[in-house]
Amino acid sequence: MPTNFERPSQPQRRVVVTGIGLVSPLGNTLEESWKALLKGQSGITQITKFDTTAFSTKIAGEVKGFNPDLYIDKKEQKKMDTFIHYSMACSQMALEMANIKLTEEQLLQTGAFIGVGIGGLPMIEEQLGKLIARGPNRISPFFIPGVITNLAAGQVSIKHGLKGPSYAITSACATGVHSIGEAFNYIRYGRADYMLAGGVEATVCPSAIGGFSAMRAMSERNDTPEKASRPFDKDRDGFVLGEGGAVLFLETLESATKRGAQILCEVTGYGATSDAYHFTSPAPEGEGGRRAMAAAVKDAGLKPEDIKHINAHATSTPIGDGLETRAMKNLFGDHAKNLWVSGTKSMTGHLLGAAGAIESAWTILALRDQIVPPTINLENPSEDCDLDYVPNQARDGKFKHALNNSFGFGGTNGSIIFSKLE
């Protein structure tokens, strides 16, 4: 008999991605955003959502022209902060791309892991202002359900009738990868048959910009916002906050094949670790990130040299990019110089809880189209960043396996591998 710590022996099911929905600073659909990314366009601009006069950082990767009316009834929108709007939109687009009509029986085995790093800060600010200025009777009855993180998944489950597991994973900037990785586990071990999984975030607001600025974590390159996020460059001076989200639709290979679905990729490996070191700084040598990548490679049944493309966490912070580079070199050894490493936050900014999800989408599309997005603004790589970061121009090439990294405050790390279906 297995112990409480052992998983009963059972065949693992193969898991594939058949749908992606995405909203980003580069566009409000998957393909619009992808085209802009491959062109090396930046979605980072001056902040328009509030007056930044008193703030040291005045730039962000805002979502532009998003219309929630396309996805949510008007009377329902006021019950949700913007991160839930993004969750509803991305989930609907993922289901539409997957082109699936779930039966009542299938809905019992369909869930949603849609994570959020922080949650509804804009609505918290708004309602706190009402409380201070006009008293508790002016607080909206929709305040609490509008800001709590699990409603990103909960509202999606309600709209689409998903009766399987539904909750929000919150692990700072690793949230998106952890959400997708855990959904992958649920399906391959038979705990669910279909999952919506990803991450969303909408915190371009005074408290977030002010809070991160107080930590001296953000770029202050306000005069040239499109050049502010510059992973691996010696002149990087901090990250740029972004917003948006991405949700994947995952199912078994057997299901997708039977219904003739367009299969975007197979999910083959997932690793999660903790640094147990510091609440903001990565561990020395990027040791926790190295172990997460190594765990994902082992889980996929691959060797390190099988990986060709990595979408790096690459936040454009002075310490983080160098330690991630060190982690890759320590794991991949001589093969590290053959890797194609993309720092796509150079174009979107850092989407916090949505970062791992949107960067998983980029990794999947890179596999699909056999083209790797660039790292823009990489003009003078710093001495501690000496790999091939696909500088400033997308690159065509053949590859079968790609890895996405996401690392977060508290020393939480996630790595996930996507593969071309053989």
GROMACS .gro file of C-alpha atoms in nm:
model
  422
    1MET     CA    1   0.000   0.000   0.000
    2PRO     CA    2   0.131   0.349  -0.076
    3THR     CA    3   0.215   0.579   0.211
    4ASN     CA    4   0.051   0.918   0.247
    5PHE     CA    5   0.347   1.066   0.064
    6GLU     CA    6   0.340   0.833  -0.236
    7ARG     CA    7   0.132   0.869  -0.549
    8PRO     CA    8  -0.045   0.545  -0.645
    9SER     CA    9   0.105   0.383  -0.952
   10GLN     CA   10  -0.092   0.479  -1.262
   11PRO     CA   11  -0.013   0.564  -1.623
   12GLN     CA   12   0.045   0.933  -1.683
   13ARG     CA   13  -0.171   1.094  -1.949
   14ARG     CA   14  -0.012   1.319  -2.209
   15VAL     CA   15  -0.130   1.680  -2.188
   16VAL     CA   16  -0.156   1.930  -2.474
   17VAL     CA   17  -0.252   2.295  -2.522
   18THR     CA   18  -0.530   2.361  -2.773
   19GLY     CA   19  -0.631   2.718  -2.688
   20ILE     CA   20  -0.476   3.045  -2.569
   21GLY     CA   21  -0.642   3.373  -2.477
   22LEU     CA   22  -0.428   3.680  -2.417
   23VAL     CA   23  -0.449   4.050  -2.334
   24SER     CA   24  -0.125   4.247  -2.317
   25PRO     CA   25   0.034   4.591  -2.348
   26LEU     CA   26   0.100   4.492  -2.712
   27GLY     CA   27  -0.259   4.412  -2.807
   28ASN     CA   28  -0.593   4.274  -2.699
   29THR     CA   29  -0.571   3.943  -2.882
   30LEU     CA   30  -0.314   3.666  -2.904
   31GLU     CA   31  -0.212   3.713  -3.267
   32GLU     CA   32  -0.207   4.094  -3.250
   33SER     CA   33   0.027   4.079  -2.950
   34TRP     CA   34   0.245   3.807  -3.104
   35LYS     CA   35   0.297   4.002  -3.427
   36ALA     CA   36   0.403   4.310  -3.231
   37LEU     CA   37   0.636   4.103  -3.014
   38LEU     CA   38   0.812   3.951  -3.314
   39LYS     CA   39   0.859   4.298  -3.461
   40GLY     CA   40   1.032   4.408  -3.141
   41GLN     CA   41   0.770   4.668  -3.058
   42SER     CA   42   0.746   4.805  -2.707
   43GLY     CA   43   0.414   4.837  -2.527
   44ILE     CA   44   0.560   5.058  -2.255
   45THR     CA   45   0.441   5.419  -2.248
   46GLN     CA   46   0.371   5.706  -2.012
   47ILE     CA   47   0.109   5.613  -1.753
   48THR     CA   48  -0.238   5.744  -1.841
   49LYS     CA   49  -0.445   5.589  -1.560
   50PHE     CA   50  -0.352   5.846  -1.296
   51ASP     CA   51  -0.151   6.164  -1.243
   52THR     CA   52   0.215   6.066  -1.198
   53THR     CA   53   0.348   6.413  -1.114
   54ALA     CA   54   0.460   6.315  -0.765
   55PHE     CA   55   0.598   5.975  -0.865
   56SER     CA   56   0.959   5.891  -0.950
   57THR     CA   57   0.841   5.630  -1.204
   58LYS     CA   58   0.592   5.755  -1.461
   59ILE     CA   59   0.586   5.468  -1.712
   60ALA     CA   60   0.420   5.127  -1.742
   61GLY     CA   61   0.298   4.865  -1.985
   62GLU     CA   62  -0.070   4.954  -1.986
   63VAL     CA   63  -0.334   4.756  -2.175
   64LYS     CA   64  -0.479   4.992  -2.435
   65GLY     CA   65  -0.831   5.003  -2.577
   66PHE     CA   66  -0.958   4.693  -2.398
   67ASN     CA   67  -1.338   4.659  -2.423
   68PRO     CA   68  -1.491   4.443  -2.146
   69ASP     CA   69  -1.831   4.466  -2.321
   70LEU     CA   70  -1.707   4.193  -2.557
   71TYR     CA   71  -1.686   3.944  -2.272
   72ILE     CA   72  -1.896   4.060  -1.975
   73ASP     CA   73  -2.247   4.203  -1.940
   74LYS     CA   74  -2.232   4.570  -1.842
   75LYS     CA   75  -2.426   4.517  -1.520
   76GLU     CA   76  -2.174   4.253  -1.414
   77GLN     CA   77  -1.862   4.458  -1.486
   78LYS     CA   78  -1.900   4.680  -1.179
   79LYS     CA   79  -1.882   4.370  -0.960
   80MET     CA   80  -1.528   4.299  -1.076
   81ASP     CA   81  -1.195   4.476  -1.065
   82THR     CA   82  -1.002   4.490  -1.393
   83PHE     CA   83  -0.797   4.175  -1.331
   84ILE     CA   84  -1.123   3.975  -1.338
   85HIS     CA   85  -1.219   4.146  -1.665
   86TYR     CA   86  -0.892   4.021  -1.812
   87SER     CA   87  -0.951   3.672  -1.675
   88MET     CA   88  -1.297   3.654  -1.831
   89ALA     CA   89  -1.167   3.778  -2.166
   90CYS     CA   90  -0.864   3.549  -2.180
   91SER     CA   91  -1.067   3.244  -2.080
   92GLN     CA   92  -1.333   3.307  -2.342
   93MET     CA   93  -1.070   3.353  -2.612
   94ALA     CA   94  -0.892   3.033  -2.504
   95LEU     CA   95  -1.215   2.833  -2.523
   96GLU     CA   96  -1.298   2.980  -2.863
   97MET     CA   97  -0.953   2.893  -2.997
   98ALA     CA   98  -0.982   2.539  -2.858
   99ASN     CA   99  -1.314   2.514  -3.044
  100ILE     CA  100  -1.471   2.286  -2.786
  101LYS     CA  101  -1.828   2.246  -2.665
  102LEU     CA  102  -1.814   2.078  -2.326
  103THR     CA  103  -2.096   1.844  -2.230
  104GLU     CA  104  -2.255   1.844  -1.884
  105GLU     CA  105  -2.053   1.535  -1.796
  106GLN     CA  106  -1.729   1.692  -1.919
  107LEU     CA  107  -1.795   2.010  -1.721
  108LEU     CA  108  -1.778   1.803  -1.403
  109GLN     CA  109  -1.413   1.730  -1.491
  110THR     CA  110  -1.321   2.080  -1.610
  111GLY     CA  111  -1.157   2.336  -1.382
  112ALA     CA  112  -0.977   2.669  -1.373
  113PHE     CA  113  -0.647   2.761  -1.209
  114ILE     CA  114  -0.616   3.132  -1.287
  115GLY     CA  115  -0.366   3.296  -1.059
  116VAL     CA  116  -0.315   3.656  -0.949
  117GLY     CA  117  -0.007   3.805  -0.789
  118ILE     CA  118  -0.167   4.094  -0.600
  119GLY     CA  119  -0.533   4.129  -0.701
  120GLY     CA  120  -0.765   4.424  -0.702
  121LEU     CA  121  -0.551   4.716  -0.588
  122PRO     CA  122  -0.733   4.976  -0.804
  123MET     CA  123  -1.071   4.890  -0.652
  124ILE     CA  124  -0.919   4.877  -0.304
  125GLU     CA  125  -0.784   5.229  -0.356
  126GLU     CA  126  -1.120   5.350  -0.485
  127GLN     CA  127  -1.323   5.202  -0.199
  128LEU     CA  128  -1.072   5.307   0.066
  129GLY     CA  129  -1.104   5.662  -0.066
  130LYS     CA  130  -1.482   5.642  -0.025
  131LEU     CA  131  -1.445   5.505   0.328
  132ILE     CA  132  -1.212   5.786   0.434
  133ALA     CA  133  -1.402   6.065   0.262
  134ARG     CA  134  -1.763   5.961   0.313
  135GLY     CA  135  -1.779   5.680   0.566
  136PRO     CA  136  -1.849   5.304   0.559
  137ASN     CA  137  -2.198   5.338   0.417
  138ARG     CA  138  -2.049   5.446   0.085
  139ILE     CA  139  -1.853   5.123   0.033
  140SER     CA  140  -1.982   4.919  -0.261
  141PRO     CA  141  -2.150   4.586  -0.178
  142PHE     CA  142  -1.941   4.445  -0.462
  143PHE     CA  143  -1.612   4.556  -0.308
  144ILE     CA  144  -1.498   4.227  -0.153
  145PRO     CA  145  -1.599   3.991  -0.437
  146GLY     CA  146  -1.452   4.244  -0.678
  147VAL     CA  147  -1.100   4.226  -0.534
  148ILE     CA  148  -1.038   3.882  -0.386
  149THR     CA  149  -0.799   3.684  -0.602
  150ASN     CA  150  -0.992   3.358  -0.636
  151LEU     CA  151  -1.271   3.534  -0.827
  152ALA     CA  152  -1.041   3.544  -1.132
  153ALA     CA  153  -1.107   3.171  -1.158
  154GLY     CA  154  -1.443   3.177  -0.979
  155GLN     CA  155  -1.617   3.414  -1.218
  156VAL     CA  156  -1.488   3.212  -1.515
  157SER     CA  157  -1.618   2.891  -1.360
  158ILE     CA  158  -1.959   3.048  -1.299
  159LYS     CA  159  -1.990   3.185  -1.652
  160HIS     CA  160  -1.888   2.863  -1.826
  161GLY     CA  161  -2.028   2.610  -1.579
  162LEU     CA  162  -1.692   2.457  -1.487
  163LYS     CA  163  -1.750   2.222  -1.194
  164GLY     CA  164  -1.402   2.079  -1.151
  165PRO     CA  165  -1.126   2.231  -0.930
  166SER     CA  166  -1.129   2.611  -0.939
  167TYR     CA  167  -0.902   2.844  -0.743
  168ALA     CA  168  -0.629   3.105  -0.766
  169ILE     CA  169  -0.266   3.022  -0.705
  170THR     CA  170  -0.078   3.323  -0.570
  171SER     CA  171   0.300   3.296  -0.574
  172ALA     CA  172   0.410   3.646  -0.671
  173CYS     CA  173   0.579   3.656  -1.011
  174ALA     CA  174   0.585   3.275  -1.045
  175THR     CA  175   0.204   3.258  -1.027
  176GLY     CA  176   0.137   3.200  -1.397
  177VAL     CA  177   0.383   2.913  -1.435
  178HIS     CA  178   0.268   2.750  -1.113
  179SER     CA  179  -0.095   2.771  -1.226
  180ILE     CA  180  -0.022   2.608  -1.561
  181GLY     CA  181   0.209   2.351  -1.405
  182GLU     CA  182  -0.045   2.245  -1.145
  183ALA     CA  183  -0.319   2.222  -1.410
  184PHE     CA  184  -0.082   2.001  -1.609
  185ASN     CA  185  -0.042   1.777  -1.304
  186TYR     CA  186  -0.417   1.759  -1.245
  187ILE     CA  187  -0.480   1.635  -1.598
  188ARG     CA  188  -0.188   1.396  -1.635
  189TYR     CA  189  -0.268   1.223  -1.305
  190GLY     CA  190  -0.640   1.198  -1.382
  191ARG     CA  191  -0.776   1.453  -1.135
  192ALA     CA  192  -0.932   1.659  -1.415
  193ASP     CA  193  -0.982   1.617  -1.789
  194TYR     CA  194  -0.982   1.980  -1.904
  195MET     CA  195  -0.836   2.293  -1.743
  196LEU     CA  196  -0.819   2.664  -1.804
  197ALA     CA  197  -0.492   2.782  -1.653
  198GLY     CA  198  -0.288   3.100  -1.645
  199GLY     CA  199  -0.254   3.433  -1.470
  200VAL     CA  200  -0.388   3.788  -1.480
  201GLU     CA  201  -0.289   4.119  -1.323
  202ALA     CA  202  -0.404   4.482  -1.329
  203THR     CA  203  -0.209   4.692  -1.080
  204VAL     CA  204  -0.104   5.001  -1.274
  205CYS     CA  205  -0.226   5.227  -0.996
  206PRO     CA  206  -0.074   5.469  -0.742
  207SER     CA  207  -0.021   5.222  -0.458
  208ALA     CA  208   0.163   4.968  -0.676
  209ILE     CA  209   0.380   5.221  -0.860
  210GLY     CA  210   0.451   5.401  -0.534
  211GLY     CA  211   0.519   5.083  -0.341
  212PHE     CA  212   0.760   4.932  -0.590
  213SER     CA  213   0.928   5.271  -0.633
  214ALA     CA  214   0.980   5.290  -0.257
  215MET     CA  215   1.169   4.960  -0.286
  216ARG     CA  216   1.387   5.117  -0.557
  217ALA     CA  217   1.288   4.826  -0.781
  218MET     CA  218   1.152   5.018  -1.081
  219SER     CA  219   1.311   5.189  -1.377
  220GLU     CA  220   1.305   5.568  -1.379
  221ARG     CA  221   1.387   5.602  -1.748
  222ASN     CA  222   1.076   5.817  -1.792
  223ASP     CA  223   1.186   6.019  -2.095
  224THR     CA  224   1.224   5.710  -2.317
  225PRO     CA  225   0.971   5.455  -2.186
  226GLU     CA  226   1.014   5.222  -2.482
  227LYS     CA  227   1.381   5.179  -2.382
  228ALA     CA  228   1.325   5.144  -2.008
  229SER     CA  229   1.294   4.766  -1.983
  230ARG     CA  230   1.631   4.632  -2.095
  231PRO     CA  231   1.705   4.280  -1.964
  232PHE     CA  232   2.070   4.177  -1.953
  233ASP     CA  233   2.189   4.525  -2.059
  234LYS     CA  234   2.451   4.693  -1.843
  235ASP     CA  235   2.238   5.009  -1.821
  236ARG     CA  236   1.927   4.835  -1.681
  237ASP     CA  237   1.795   5.020  -1.379
  238GLY     CA  238   1.490   4.821  -1.266
  239PHE     CA  239   1.172   4.663  -1.395
  240VAL     CA  240   0.873   4.826  -1.560
  241LEU     CA  241   0.526   4.730  -1.436
  242GLY     CA  242   0.288   4.582  -1.692
  243GLU     CA  243  -0.068   4.452  -1.691
  244GLY     CA  244  -0.277   4.198  -1.879
  245GLY     CA  245  -0.305   3.822  -1.872
  246ALA     CA  246  -0.306   3.489  -2.051
  247VAL     CA  247  -0.507   3.171  -2.008
  248LEU     CA  248  -0.435   2.833  -2.171
  249PHE     CA  249  -0.684   2.553  -2.240
  250LEU     CA  250  -0.528   2.217  -2.155
  251GLU     CA  251  -0.663   1.870  -2.223
  252THR     CA  252  -0.538   1.517  -2.279
  253LEU     CA  253  -0.372   1.426  -2.606
  254GLU     CA  254  -0.632   1.150  -2.644
  255SER     CA  255  -0.920   1.398  -2.616
  256ALA     CA  256  -0.764   1.652  -2.853
  257THR     CA  257  -0.682   1.387  -3.112
  258LYS     CA  258  -1.027   1.229  -3.095
  259ARG     CA  259  -1.204   1.556  -3.162
  260GLY     CA  260  -0.958   1.672  -3.429
  261ALA     CA  261  -0.840   1.977  -3.235
  262GLN     CA  262  -0.554   2.200  -3.345
  263ILE     CA  263  -0.276   2.108  -3.102
  264LEU     CA  264  -0.039   2.393  -3.027
  265CYS     CA  265   0.211   2.197  -2.819
  266GLU     CA  266   0.255   1.930  -2.556
  267VAL     CA  267   0.329   2.018  -2.194
  268THR     CA  268   0.612   1.786  -2.098
  269GLY     CA  269   0.783   1.903  -1.778
  270TYR     CA  270   0.729   2.118  -1.471
  271GLY     CA  271   0.948   2.206  -1.174
  272ALA     CA  272   0.891   2.422  -0.867
  273THR     CA  273   1.140   2.510  -0.591
  274SER     CA  274   1.205   2.759  -0.313
  275ASP     CA  275   1.525   2.953  -0.248
  276ALA     CA  276   1.469   2.965   0.131
  277TYR     CA  277   1.705   3.261   0.124
  278HIS     CA  278   1.556   3.614   0.112
  279PHE     CA  279   1.217   3.771   0.050
  280THR     CA  280   1.329   3.976  -0.254
  281SER     CA  281   1.682   3.872  -0.358
  282PRO     CA  282   1.736   3.543  -0.545
  283ALA     CA  283   1.969   3.289  -0.386
  284PRO     CA  284   2.341   3.309  -0.470
  285GLU     CA  285   2.429   3.166  -0.811
  286GLY     CA  286   2.056   3.154  -0.890
  287GLU     CA  287   2.058   2.818  -0.713
  288GLY     CA  288   1.680   2.792  -0.668
  289GLY     CA  289   1.611   2.878  -1.030
  290ARG     CA  290   1.868   2.622  -1.143
  291ARG     CA  291   1.693   2.351  -0.943
  292ALA     CA  292   1.353   2.448  -1.085
  293MET     CA  293   1.486   2.420  -1.441
  294ALA     CA  294   1.659   2.092  -1.359
  295ALA     CA  295   1.337   1.952  -1.209
  296ALA     CA  296   1.140   2.046  -1.520
  297VAL     CA  297   1.399   1.886  -1.749
  298LYS     CA  298   1.395   1.566  -1.541
  299ASP     CA  299   1.015   1.564  -1.528
  300ALA     CA  300   1.004   1.584  -1.908
  301GLY     CA  301   1.244   1.293  -1.943
  302LEU     CA  302   1.489   1.514  -2.129
  303LYS     CA  303   1.855   1.603  -2.102
  304PRO     CA  304   1.962   1.967  -2.060
  305GLU     CA  305   2.104   1.973  -2.412
  306ASP     CA  306   1.758   1.893  -2.551
  307ILE     CA  307   1.643   2.246  -2.462
  308LYS     CA  308   1.707   2.506  -2.730
  309HIS     CA  309   1.493   2.808  -2.638
  310ILE     CA  310   1.432   2.967  -2.297
  311ASN     CA  311   1.194   3.251  -2.226
  312ALA     CA  312   1.378   3.391  -1.926
  313HIS     CA  313   1.228   3.561  -1.622
  314ALA     CA  314   1.461   3.850  -1.711
  315THR     CA  315   1.300   4.139  -1.524
  316SER     CA  316   1.567   4.399  -1.613
  317THR     CA  317   1.680   4.432  -1.252
  318PRO     CA  318   2.052   4.471  -1.181
  319ILE     CA  319   2.078   4.157  -0.966
  320GLY     CA  320   1.815   3.925  -1.112
  321ASP     CA  321   1.928   3.898  -1.474
  322GLY     CA  322   2.284   3.810  -1.382
  323LEU     CA  323   2.178   3.542  -1.134
  324GLU     CA  324   1.939   3.386  -1.385
  325THR     CA  325   2.221   3.378  -1.637
  326ARG     CA  326   2.440   3.209  -1.378
  327ALA     CA  327   2.166   2.953  -1.309
  328MET     CA  328   2.140   2.868  -1.679
  329LYS     CA  329   2.517   2.832  -1.712
  330ASN     CA  330   2.537   2.612  -1.404
  331LEU     CA  331   2.266   2.377  -1.530
  332PHE     CA  332   2.338   2.367  -1.902
  333GLY     CA  333   2.718   2.384  -1.886
  334ASP     CA  334   2.880   2.410  -2.227
  335HIS     CA  335   2.537   2.386  -2.392
  336ALA     CA  336   2.440   2.723  -2.239
  337LYS     CA  337   2.619   2.905  -2.521
  338ASN     CA  338   2.388   2.728  -2.770
  339LEU     CA  339   2.066   2.842  -2.600
  340TRP     CA  340   1.843   3.107  -2.752
  341VAL     CA  341   1.730   3.312  -2.453
  342SER     CA  342   1.452   3.571  -2.489
  343GLY     CA  343   1.375   3.849  -2.242
  344THR     CA  344   1.026   3.947  -2.359
  345LYS     CA  345   0.962   4.173  -2.060
  346SER     CA  346   1.170   4.419  -2.264
  347MET     CA  347   0.852   4.475  -2.466
  348THR     CA  348   0.566   4.411  -2.221
  349GLY     CA  349   0.710   4.508  -1.887
  350HIS     CA  350   0.666   4.279  -1.588
  351LEU     CA  351   0.308   4.154  -1.549
  352LEU     CA  352   0.368   4.012  -1.199
  353GLY     CA  353   0.118   3.727  -1.148
  354ALA     CA  354   0.043   3.719  -1.520
  355ALA     CA  355   0.408   3.713  -1.632
  356GLY     CA  356   0.453   3.337  -1.632
  357ALA     CA  357   0.127   3.286  -1.819
  358ILE     CA  358   0.188   3.540  -2.094
  359GLU     CA  359   0.547   3.421  -2.134
  360SER     CA  360   0.424   3.061  -2.157
  361ALA     CA  361   0.204   3.178  -2.442
  362TRP     CA  362   0.505   3.334  -2.615
  363THR     CA  363   0.702   3.013  -2.566
  364ILE     CA  364   0.423   2.803  -2.718
  365LEU     CA  365   0.389   3.032  -3.018
  366ALA     CA  366   0.766   3.026  -3.067
  367LEU     CA  367   0.740   2.648  -3.095
  368ARG     CA  368   0.440   2.667  -3.325
  369ASP     CA  369   0.598   2.914  -3.565
  370GLN     CA  370   0.960   2.809  -3.512
  371ILE     CA  371   1.065   3.166  -3.446
  372VAL     CA  372   1.211   3.309  -3.126
  373PRO     CA  373   1.114   3.660  -3.009
  374PRO     CA  374   1.390   3.911  -2.945
  375THR     CA  375   1.522   4.085  -2.638
  376ILE     CA  376   1.500   4.449  -2.733
  377ASN     CA  377   1.707   4.734  -2.587
  378LEU     CA  378   2.004   4.500  -2.549
  379GLU     CA  379   2.279   4.734  -2.663
  380ASN     CA  380   2.563   4.660  -2.421
  381PRO     CA  381   2.530   4.330  -2.233
  382SER     CA  382   2.665   4.348  -1.880
  383GLU     CA  383   2.964   4.138  -1.785
  384ASP     CA  384   2.751   3.892  -1.588
  385CYS     CA  385   2.517   3.838  -1.885
  386ASP     CA  386   2.713   3.662  -2.157
  387LEU     CA  387   2.471   3.422  -2.331
  388ASP     CA  388   2.285   3.454  -2.662
  389TYR     CA  389   1.980   3.664  -2.574
  390VAL     CA  390   1.850   3.700  -2.933
  391PRO     CA  391   1.926   4.073  -2.929
  392ASN     CA  392   1.682   4.314  -3.093
  393GLN     CA  393   1.559   4.091  -3.378
  394ALA     CA  394   1.350   3.774  -3.387
  395ARG     CA  395   1.524   3.457  -3.505
  396ASP     CA  396   1.404   3.167  -3.718
  397GLY     CA  397   1.524   2.820  -3.629
  398LYS     CA  398   1.428   2.458  -3.573
  399PHE     CA  399   1.374   2.336  -3.218
  400LYS     CA  400   1.157   2.083  -3.036
  401HIS     CA  401   1.169   2.179  -2.669
  402ALA     CA  402   1.143   2.520  -2.500
  403LEU     CA  403   1.145   2.625  -2.135
  404ASN     CA  404   0.983   2.918  -1.956
  405ASN     CA  405   1.113   3.053  -1.623
  406SER     CA  406   0.926   3.254  -1.361
  407PHE     CA  407   1.075   3.349  -1.025
  408GLY     CA  408   0.904   3.549  -0.750
  409PHE     CA  409   0.936   3.733  -0.421
  410GLY     CA  410   0.979   3.496  -0.131
  411GLY     CA  411   1.220   3.288  -0.336
  412THR     CA  412   0.952   3.092  -0.521
  413ASN     CA  413   1.052   2.948  -0.858
  414GLY     CA  414   0.872   2.777  -1.143
  415SER     CA  415   0.992   2.632  -1.475
  416ILE     CA  416   0.779   2.464  -1.739
  417ILE     CA  417   0.868   2.289  -2.065
  418PHE     CA  418   0.661   2.289  -2.383
  419SER     CA  419   0.743   2.056  -2.673
  420LYS     CA  420   0.643   2.014  -3.033
  421LEU     CA  421   0.409   1.720  -3.055
  422GLU     CA  422   0.580   1.416  -3.200
   0.00000   0.00000   0.00000
